[in-house]
PDB file of C-alpha atoms in Angstrom:
ATOM      1  CA  MET A   1       6.344   7.877 -82.086  1.00  0.00           C
ATOM      2  CA  ALA A   2       4.483   9.749 -79.362  1.00  0.00           C
ATOM      3  CA  ASP A   3       4.501  13.531 -79.414  1.00  0.00           C
ATOM      4  CA  GLN A   4       6.362  15.428 -76.699  1.00  0.00           C
ATOM      5  CA  LEU A   5       3.223  16.442 -74.807  1.00  0.00           C
ATOM      6  CA  THR A   6       2.167  12.790 -74.501  1.00  0.00           C
ATOM      7  CA  LYS A   7       5.631  11.858 -73.245  1.00  0.00           C
ATOM      8  CA  VAL A   8       5.592  14.689 -70.700  1.00  0.00           C
ATOM      9  CA  PHE A   9       2.204  13.747 -69.259  1.00  0.00           C
ATOM     10  CA  ALA A  10       3.174  10.061 -69.218  1.00  0.00           C
ATOM     11  CA  ALA A  11       6.424  10.907 -67.407  1.00  0.00           C
ATOM     12  CA  LEU A  12       4.543  12.990 -64.841  1.00  0.00           C
ATOM     13  CA  ALA A  13       2.024  10.205 -64.217  1.00  0.00           C
ATOM     14  CA  ASP A  14       4.439   8.659 -61.718  1.00  0.00           C
ATOM     15  CA  PRO A  15       4.517  10.280 -58.246  1.00  0.00           C
ATOM     16  CA  THR A  16       8.261   9.690 -57.806  1.00  0.00           C
ATOM     17  CA  ARG A  17       8.991  11.485 -61.075  1.00  0.00           C
ATOM     18  CA  ARG A  18       6.678  14.354 -60.084  1.00  0.00           C
ATOM     19  CA  ASP A  19       8.592  14.622 -56.809  1.00  0.00           C
ATOM     20  CA  ILE A  20      11.913  14.635 -58.667  1.00  0.00           C
ATOM     21  CA  VAL A  21      10.627  17.447 -60.905  1.00  0.00           C
ATOM     22  CA  ALA A  22       9.500  19.398 -57.841  1.00  0.00           C
ATOM     23  CA  ARG A  23      12.927  19.006 -56.256  1.00  0.00           C
ATOM     24  CA  LEU A  24      14.692  20.009 -59.470  1.00  0.00           C
ATOM     25  CA  SER A  25      12.541  23.149 -59.642  1.00  0.00           C
ATOM     26  CA  ILE A  26      14.448  24.321 -56.565  1.00  0.00           C
ATOM     27  CA  ALA A  27      17.964  23.429 -57.730  1.00  0.00           C
ATOM     28  CA  ASP A  28      19.916  21.130 -60.031  1.00  0.00           C
ATOM     29  CA  ALA A  29      21.045  17.888 -58.402  1.00  0.00           C
ATOM     30  CA  THR A  30      23.070  14.783 -59.148  1.00  0.00           C
ATOM     31  CA  VAL A  31      21.522  11.323 -59.408  1.00  0.00           C
ATOM     32  CA  ASN A  32      22.935  10.436 -55.987  1.00  0.00           C
ATOM     33  CA  GLU A  33      21.463  13.588 -54.443  1.00  0.00           C
ATOM     34  CA  LEU A  34      18.108  12.857 -56.038  1.00  0.00           C
ATOM     35  CA  ALA A  35      18.166   9.243 -54.817  1.00  0.00           C
ATOM     36  CA  GLU A  36      18.818  10.152 -51.146  1.00  0.00           C
ATOM     37  CA  PRO A  37      15.225  10.488 -49.860  1.00  0.00           C
ATOM     38  CA  TYR A  38      13.890   7.411 -51.647  1.00  0.00           C
ATOM     39  CA  GLU A  39      14.067   3.835 -50.470  1.00  0.00           C
ATOM     40  CA  VAL A  40      15.079   2.664 -53.936  1.00  0.00           C
ATOM     41  CA  SER A  41      18.416   2.158 -55.635  1.00  0.00           C
ATOM     42  CA  VAL A  42      20.327   4.814 -57.515  1.00  0.00           C
ATOM     43  CA  GLN A  43      19.689   2.685 -60.616  1.00  0.00           C
ATOM     44  CA  ALA A  44      15.926   2.968 -60.060  1.00  0.00           C
ATOM     45  CA  VAL A  45      16.211   6.760 -59.810  1.00  0.00           C
ATOM     46  CA  SER A  46      18.369   6.711 -62.964  1.00  0.00           C
ATOM     47  CA  LYS A  47      15.547   4.902 -64.761  1.00  0.00           C
ATOM     48  CA  HIS A  48      13.090   7.574 -63.615  1.00  0.00           C
ATOM     49  CA  LEU A  49      15.498  10.237 -64.850  1.00  0.00           C
ATOM     50  CA  LYS A  50      15.770   8.482 -68.217  1.00  0.00           C
ATOM     51  CA  VAL A  51      11.984   8.733 -68.632  1.00  0.00           C
ATOM     52  CA  LEU A  52      12.091  12.415 -67.644  1.00  0.00           C
ATOM     53  CA  GLU A  53      14.997  12.965 -70.032  1.00  0.00           C
ATOM     54  CA  ASP A  54      13.209  11.212 -72.923  1.00  0.00           C
ATOM     55  CA  SER A  55      10.202  13.471 -72.364  1.00  0.00           C
ATOM     56  CA  GLY A  56      12.389  16.587 -72.478  1.00  0.00           C
ATOM     57  CA  LEU A  57      11.675  17.569 -68.886  1.00  0.00           C
ATOM     58  CA  VAL A  58      15.278  17.229 -67.713  1.00  0.00           C
ATOM     59  CA  THR A  59      18.766  17.274 -69.174  1.00  0.00           C
ATOM     60  CA  ARG A  60      22.053  16.060 -67.749  1.00  0.00           C
ATOM     61  CA  THR A  61      25.188  18.136 -68.031  1.00  0.00           C
ATOM     62  CA  ARG A  62      28.774  17.661 -67.024  1.00  0.00           C
ATOM     63  CA  ASP A  63      30.373  19.979 -64.480  1.00  0.00           C
ATOM     64  CA  ALA A  64      33.884  18.637 -63.831  1.00  0.00           C
ATOM     65  CA  GLN A  65      33.244  15.376 -61.943  1.00  0.00           C
ATOM     66  CA  ARG A  66      29.588  16.218 -61.262  1.00  0.00           C
ATOM     67  CA  ARG A  67      26.781  15.326 -63.662  1.00  0.00           C
ATOM     68  CA  PRO A  68      23.931  17.547 -62.496  1.00  0.00           C
ATOM     69  CA  VAL A  69      20.379  17.023 -63.694  1.00  0.00           C
ATOM     70  CA  HIS A  70      18.667  20.214 -64.858  1.00  0.00           C
ATOM     71  CA  LEU A  71      14.932  20.896 -65.173  1.00  0.00           C
ATOM     72  CA  GLU A  72      13.964  22.230 -68.613  1.00  0.00           C
ATOM     73  CA  ASP A  73      11.316  24.858 -67.935  1.00  0.00           C
ATOM     74  CA  ASN A  74      10.460  25.387 -71.617  1.00  0.00           C
ATOM     75  CA  VAL A  75       8.522  22.098 -71.522  1.00  0.00           C
ATOM     76  CA  PHE A  76       6.197  23.639 -68.954  1.00  0.00           C
ATOM     77  CA  ASP A  77       5.347  26.354 -71.487  1.00  0.00           C
ATOM     78  CA  LEU A  78       4.155  23.616 -73.847  1.00  0.00           C
ATOM     79  CA  MET A  79       2.010  22.066 -71.104  1.00  0.00           C
ATOM     80  CA  THR A  80       0.668  25.441 -69.998  1.00  0.00           C
ATOM     81  CA  LYS A  81      -0.395  26.392 -73.535  1.00  0.00           C
ATOM     82  CA  TRP A  82      -2.179  23.063 -73.947  1.00  0.00           C
ATOM     83  CA  ILE A  83      -3.987  23.421 -70.607  1.00  0.00           C
ATOM     84  CA  GLU A  84      -4.881  27.068 -71.202  1.00  0.00           C
ATOM     85  CA  ARG A  85      -6.434  26.243 -74.582  1.00  0.00           C
ATOM     86  CA  TYR A  86      -8.857  23.781 -73.008  1.00  0.00           C
ATOM     87  CA  GLN A  87      -9.429  26.042 -70.033  1.00  0.00           C
ATOM     88  CA  ARG A  88     -10.492  28.853 -72.400  1.00  0.00           C
ATOM     89  CA  GLN A  89     -12.841  26.505 -74.232  1.00  0.00           C
ATOM     90  CA  ALA A  90     -14.411  25.354 -70.962  1.00  0.00           C
ATOM     91  CA  GLU A  91     -14.829  28.953 -69.773  1.00  0.00           C
ATOM     92  CA  GLU A  92     -16.498  29.891 -73.076  1.00  0.00           C
ATOM     93  CA  ARG A  93     -18.939  26.972 -72.690  1.00  0.00           C
ATOM     94  CA  TYR A  94     -19.774  28.065 -69.137  1.00  0.00           C
ATOM     95  CA  GLN A  95     -20.323  31.637 -70.310  1.00  0.00           C
ATOM     96  CA  ARG A  96     -22.721  30.408 -73.012  1.00  0.00           C
ATOM     97  CA  LEU A  97     -24.523  28.266 -70.443  1.00  0.00           C
ATOM     98  CA  ASP A  98     -24.776  31.252 -68.076  1.00  0.00           C
ATOM     99  CA  ALA A  99     -26.263  33.336 -70.896  1.00  0.00           C
ATOM    100  CA  VAL A 100     -28.856  30.648 -71.674  1.00  0.00           C
ATOM    101  CA  LEU A 101     -29.765  30.301 -67.981  1.00  0.00           C
ATOM    102  CA  ASP A 102     -30.028  34.093 -67.605  1.00  0.00           C
ATOM    103  CA  GLU A 103     -32.321  34.196 -70.634  1.00  0.00           C
ATOM    104  CA  MET A 104     -34.463  31.366 -69.248  1.00  0.00           C
ATOM    105  CA  ASN A 105     -34.743  33.137 -65.889  1.00  0.00           C
ATOM    106  CA  ALA A 106     -35.677  36.399 -67.610  1.00  0.00           C
ATOM    107  CA  ASP A 107     -38.372  34.578 -69.624  1.00  0.00           C
ATOM    108  CA  GLU A 108     -39.772  33.002 -66.441  1.00  0.00           C
ATOM    109  CA  ASP A 109     -39.777  36.373 -64.672  1.00  0.00           C
ATOM    110  CA  SER A 110     -41.629  38.044 -67.521  1.00  0.00           C
ATOM    111  CA  GLU A 111     -44.160  35.174 -67.650  1.00  0.00           C
ATOM    112  CA  GLU A 112     -44.784  35.580 -63.908  1.00  0.00           C
ATOM    113  CA  GLU A 113     -45.244  39.320 -64.333  1.00  0.00           C
ATOM    114  CA  SER A 114     -47.667  38.716 -67.207  1.00  0.00           C
ATOM    115  CA  SER A 115     -49.737  36.239 -65.189  1.00  0.00           C
ATOM    116  CA  LYS A 116     -49.928  38.619 -62.210  1.00  0.00           C
ATOM    117  CA  GLY A 117     -51.201  41.410 -64.417  1.00  0.00           C
ATOM    118  CA  ALA A 118     -53.917  39.278 -65.968  1.00  0.00           C
TER     119      ALA A 118
END
């Protein structure tokens, strides 16, 4: 079985699902409300929501006759930590590269100074 991070990124690979997540970041909504702007059936939006639900990005609750869909922001913490880890590693590599380039430039400068003095 795929880990949650894989499911989240797979769920967000679809532009319609990303749009649904963006809309749910503003406010909870029902399936019908979420389906309004799309030229697809409510059933198609329900399928998108099922993928988002399976990934842990959204949950459905019951509020009397309404069944609002809620965005689970804790999943974004998981994604953020994963991204930040690789961002830190990339930044460390760039810092090491900068240090090597600075050292190479300093060596070239000192060689030029030596050749001018000779």
